[in-house]
Coordinates of C-alpha atoms in Angstrom, one line a residue:
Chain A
X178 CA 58.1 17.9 -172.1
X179 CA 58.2 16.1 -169.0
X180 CA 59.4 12.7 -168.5
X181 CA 59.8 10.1 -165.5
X182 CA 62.2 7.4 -165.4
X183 CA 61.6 4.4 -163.5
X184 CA 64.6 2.2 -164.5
X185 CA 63.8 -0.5 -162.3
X186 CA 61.4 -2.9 -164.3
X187 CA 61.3 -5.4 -161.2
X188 CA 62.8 -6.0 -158.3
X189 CA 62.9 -9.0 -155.7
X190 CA 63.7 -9.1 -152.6
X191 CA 62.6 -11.2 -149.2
X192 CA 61.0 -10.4 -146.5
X193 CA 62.5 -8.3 -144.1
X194 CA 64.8 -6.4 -147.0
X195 CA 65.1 -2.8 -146.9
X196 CA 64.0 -1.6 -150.9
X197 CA 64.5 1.0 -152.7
X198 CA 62.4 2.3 -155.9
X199 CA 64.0 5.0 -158.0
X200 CA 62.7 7.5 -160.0
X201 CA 64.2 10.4 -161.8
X202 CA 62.5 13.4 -163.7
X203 CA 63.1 15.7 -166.4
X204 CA 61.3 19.0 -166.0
X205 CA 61.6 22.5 -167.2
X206 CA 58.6 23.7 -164.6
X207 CA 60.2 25.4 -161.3
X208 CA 57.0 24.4 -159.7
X209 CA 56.0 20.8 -160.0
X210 CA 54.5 17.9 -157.7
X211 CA 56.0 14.4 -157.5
X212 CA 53.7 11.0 -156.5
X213 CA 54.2 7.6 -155.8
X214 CA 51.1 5.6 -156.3
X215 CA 50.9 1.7 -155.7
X216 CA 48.9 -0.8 -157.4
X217 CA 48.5 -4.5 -155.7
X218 CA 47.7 -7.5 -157.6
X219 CA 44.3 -6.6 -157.2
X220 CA 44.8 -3.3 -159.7
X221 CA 43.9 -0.1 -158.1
X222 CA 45.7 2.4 -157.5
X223 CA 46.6 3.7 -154.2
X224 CA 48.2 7.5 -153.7
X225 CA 51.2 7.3 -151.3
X226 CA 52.7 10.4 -151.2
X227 CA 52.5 13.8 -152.9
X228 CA 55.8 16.4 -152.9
X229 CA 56.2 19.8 -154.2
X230 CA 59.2 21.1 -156.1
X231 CA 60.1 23.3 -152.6
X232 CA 59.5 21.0 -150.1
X233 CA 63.0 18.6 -150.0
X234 CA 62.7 17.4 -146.3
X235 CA 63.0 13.6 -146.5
X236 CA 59.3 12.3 -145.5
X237 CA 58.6 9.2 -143.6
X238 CA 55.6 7.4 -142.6
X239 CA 55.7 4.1 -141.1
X240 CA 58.1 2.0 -142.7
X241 CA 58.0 4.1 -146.4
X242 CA 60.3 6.7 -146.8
X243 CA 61.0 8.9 -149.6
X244 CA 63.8 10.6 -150.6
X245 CA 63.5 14.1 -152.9
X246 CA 67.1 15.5 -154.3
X247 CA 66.3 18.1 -156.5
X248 CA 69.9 18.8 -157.7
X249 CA 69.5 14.7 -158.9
X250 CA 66.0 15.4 -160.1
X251 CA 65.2 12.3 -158.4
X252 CA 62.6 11.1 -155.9
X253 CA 63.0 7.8 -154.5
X254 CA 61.5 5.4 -152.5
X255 CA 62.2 3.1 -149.7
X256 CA 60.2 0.4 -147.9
X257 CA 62.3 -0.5 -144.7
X258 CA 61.7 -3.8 -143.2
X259 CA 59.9 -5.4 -146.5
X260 CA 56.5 -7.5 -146.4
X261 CA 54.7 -9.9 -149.1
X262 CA 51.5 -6.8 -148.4
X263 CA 54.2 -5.0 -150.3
X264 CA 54.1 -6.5 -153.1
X265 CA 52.9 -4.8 -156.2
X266 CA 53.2 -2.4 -158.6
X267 CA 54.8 1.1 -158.1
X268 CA 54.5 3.9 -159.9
X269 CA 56.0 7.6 -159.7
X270 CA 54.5 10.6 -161.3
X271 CA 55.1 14.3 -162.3
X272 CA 52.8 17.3 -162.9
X273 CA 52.8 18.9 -165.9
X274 CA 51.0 22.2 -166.7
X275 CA 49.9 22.5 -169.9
X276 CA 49.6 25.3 -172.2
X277 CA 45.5 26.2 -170.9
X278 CA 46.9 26.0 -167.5
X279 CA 45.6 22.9 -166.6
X280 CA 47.3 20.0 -165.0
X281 CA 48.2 16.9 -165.9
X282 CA 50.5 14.1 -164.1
X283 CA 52.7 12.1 -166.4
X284 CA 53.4 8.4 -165.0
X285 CA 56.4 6.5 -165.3
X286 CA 56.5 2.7 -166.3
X287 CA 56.7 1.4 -163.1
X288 CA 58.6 -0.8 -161.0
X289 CA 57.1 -4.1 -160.2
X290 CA 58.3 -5.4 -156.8
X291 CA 58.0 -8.7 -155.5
X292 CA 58.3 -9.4 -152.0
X293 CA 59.1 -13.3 -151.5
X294 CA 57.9 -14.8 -147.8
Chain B
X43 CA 31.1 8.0 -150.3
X44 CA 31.6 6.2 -153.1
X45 CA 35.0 8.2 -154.6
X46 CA 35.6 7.7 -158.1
X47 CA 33.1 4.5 -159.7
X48 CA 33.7 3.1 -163.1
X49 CA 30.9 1.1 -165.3
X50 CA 31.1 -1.5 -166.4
X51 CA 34.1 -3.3 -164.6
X52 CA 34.7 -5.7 -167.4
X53 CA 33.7 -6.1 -171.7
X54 CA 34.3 -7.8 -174.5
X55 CA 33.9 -6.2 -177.5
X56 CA 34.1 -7.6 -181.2
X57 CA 36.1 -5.3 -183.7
X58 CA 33.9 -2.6 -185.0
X59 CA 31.8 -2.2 -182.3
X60 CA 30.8 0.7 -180.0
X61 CA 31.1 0.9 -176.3
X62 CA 30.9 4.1 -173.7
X63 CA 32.7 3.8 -170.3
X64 CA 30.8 5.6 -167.8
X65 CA 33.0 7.1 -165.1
X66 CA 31.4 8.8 -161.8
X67 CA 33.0 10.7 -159.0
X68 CA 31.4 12.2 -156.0
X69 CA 33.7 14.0 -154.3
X70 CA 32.8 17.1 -156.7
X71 CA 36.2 17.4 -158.1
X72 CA 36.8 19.9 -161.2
X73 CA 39.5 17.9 -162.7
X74 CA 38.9 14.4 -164.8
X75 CA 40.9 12.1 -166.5
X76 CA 40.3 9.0 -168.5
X77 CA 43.9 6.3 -168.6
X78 CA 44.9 3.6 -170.1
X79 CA 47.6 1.2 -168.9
X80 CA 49.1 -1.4 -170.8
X81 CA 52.2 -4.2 -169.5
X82 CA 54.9 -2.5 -169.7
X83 CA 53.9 1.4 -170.4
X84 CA 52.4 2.4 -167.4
X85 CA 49.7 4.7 -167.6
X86 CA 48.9 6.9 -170.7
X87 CA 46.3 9.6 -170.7
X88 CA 43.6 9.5 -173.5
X89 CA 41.7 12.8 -172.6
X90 CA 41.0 14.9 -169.6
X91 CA 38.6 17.4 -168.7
X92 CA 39.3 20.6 -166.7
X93 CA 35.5 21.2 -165.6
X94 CA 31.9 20.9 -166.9
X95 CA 31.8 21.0 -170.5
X96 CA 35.3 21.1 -171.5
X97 CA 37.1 17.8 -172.8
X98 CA 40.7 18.0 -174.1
X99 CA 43.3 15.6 -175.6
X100 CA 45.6 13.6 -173.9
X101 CA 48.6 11.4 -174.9
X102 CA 47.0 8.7 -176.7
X103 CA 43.9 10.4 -178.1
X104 CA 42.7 8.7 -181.2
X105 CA 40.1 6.3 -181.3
X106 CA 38.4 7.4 -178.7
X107 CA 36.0 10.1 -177.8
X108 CA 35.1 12.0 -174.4
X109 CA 32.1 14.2 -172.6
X110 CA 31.2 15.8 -169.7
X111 CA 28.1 16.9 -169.5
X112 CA 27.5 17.0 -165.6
X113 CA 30.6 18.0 -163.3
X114 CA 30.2 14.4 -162.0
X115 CA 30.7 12.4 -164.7
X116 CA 33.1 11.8 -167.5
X117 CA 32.4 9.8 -170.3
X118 CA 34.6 7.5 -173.0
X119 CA 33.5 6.6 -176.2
X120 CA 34.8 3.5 -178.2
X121 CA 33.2 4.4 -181.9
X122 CA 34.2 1.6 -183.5
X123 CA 36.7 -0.8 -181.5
X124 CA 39.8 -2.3 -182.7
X125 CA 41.9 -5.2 -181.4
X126 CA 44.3 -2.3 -180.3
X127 CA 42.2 -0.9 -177.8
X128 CA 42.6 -4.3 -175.3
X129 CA 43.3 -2.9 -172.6
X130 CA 42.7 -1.9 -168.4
X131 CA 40.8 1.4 -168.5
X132 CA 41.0 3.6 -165.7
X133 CA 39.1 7.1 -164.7
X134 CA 40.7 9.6 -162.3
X135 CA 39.6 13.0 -160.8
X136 CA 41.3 15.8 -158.6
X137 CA 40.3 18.6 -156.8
X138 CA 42.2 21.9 -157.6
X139 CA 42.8 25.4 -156.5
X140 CA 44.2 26.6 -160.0
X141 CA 47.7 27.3 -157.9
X142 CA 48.7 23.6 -157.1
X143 CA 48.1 20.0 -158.1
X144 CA 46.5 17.7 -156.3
X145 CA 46.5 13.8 -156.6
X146 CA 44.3 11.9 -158.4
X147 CA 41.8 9.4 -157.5
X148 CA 41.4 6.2 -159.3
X149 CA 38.5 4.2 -160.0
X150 CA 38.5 0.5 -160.4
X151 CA 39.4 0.5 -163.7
X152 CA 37.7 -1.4 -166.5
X153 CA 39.2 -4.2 -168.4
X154 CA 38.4 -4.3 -171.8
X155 CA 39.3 -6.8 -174.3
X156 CA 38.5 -6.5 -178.2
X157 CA 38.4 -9.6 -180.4

């Protein structure tokens, strides 16, 4: 089954701190998709980014970049230049086909990230 | 354009009771998925539904029952609540081509809270 590991419970850092989020995933699926969502305090949840098992070009946008490694089975993430907005909850996530064919994303924990002024 | 609505956005239920969740999504999405997150456990799925009429089981399953009687809408049923089931509810659809997977959209989410 697939799994996603966020070992980072929380993570603090001030303003202006480059951060970086980990994840890494177990799958048996040659073909899969990897998010990263974000929740603020406010509780939704934002989609970030979404990845697919053959695309491993680095991605950037603004100051977020990710990082996918498939030999790792990791996808990471990194906020350059860190801000309080940044603050929240963040979340990484893995599709998973089930036996009908359908899909299905299994989350990881999350990694709470506080951003300190 | 809404995107994906949840009703209501808060409840408190005593133990025993009944509750549905009404989720609503106008972006005609196939794909729709009812979650529940909890500290610490991120977000588990309780059932799904793969189109108009179908419902099948997620995760964390029991205790709760689902429908989807218009492509628009996915319902979750609480038959009888249990202290347990305190928790921040959220509904998600995607769109799909049957060849790739898409990301999901989130509602509000609906915190419930059973005494």
């Amino acid at each position: 089954a697939q799994k996603v590991t966020q070992a980072q419970t929380e993570i603090s850092v001030v303003e202006k701190e480059d951060v970086t989020l980990d994840c890494v995933y177990e799958t048996r699926d040659t073909t899969y998709y990897l998010f990263w969502y974000k929740q603020p305090p406010s509780g939704e949840l934002v989609f970030l980014i979404r990845r697919n098992s053959f695309d491993e070009q680095n991605e950037i946008s603004g100051r977020y970049s990710w990082n996918f490694q498939k030999s790792t089975s990791s996808f990471n993430f990194t906020i350059t230049a860190s801000q309080v907005v940044d603050s929240a909850v963040y979340f990484c996530a893995l599709s998973e086909l089930t036996q009908g064919g359908s899909e299905k994303l299994v989350f990881g924990k999350g990694t709470k990230l506080t951003v300190n002024p | 354009n809404a995107g994906v609505t949840q009703t209501p956005k808060f409840r408190v239920l005593k133990t025993g009771q009944s509750m549905t969740l009404l989720c609503a999504q106008d972006m005609n999405h196939e794909y729709m998925y009812w979650y529940r997150q909890d500290p610490g456990m991120g977000l588990r799925l309780i059932h799904y539904s793969v189109g108009e009429g179908t419902t099948a089981k997620g995760e964390v399953p029991d205790g709760y029952n689902v429908s989807r009687l218009k492509k628009q809408n996915f319902l979750l049923g609480l038959e009888s609540a249990a202290p347990s089931q305190t928790s921040v509810y959220f509904c998600a659809s995607s769109y799909t081509t049957g060849s790739a997977t898409y990301e999901q959209y989130f509602g509000p989410g609906t915190r419930l809270t059973v005494t």
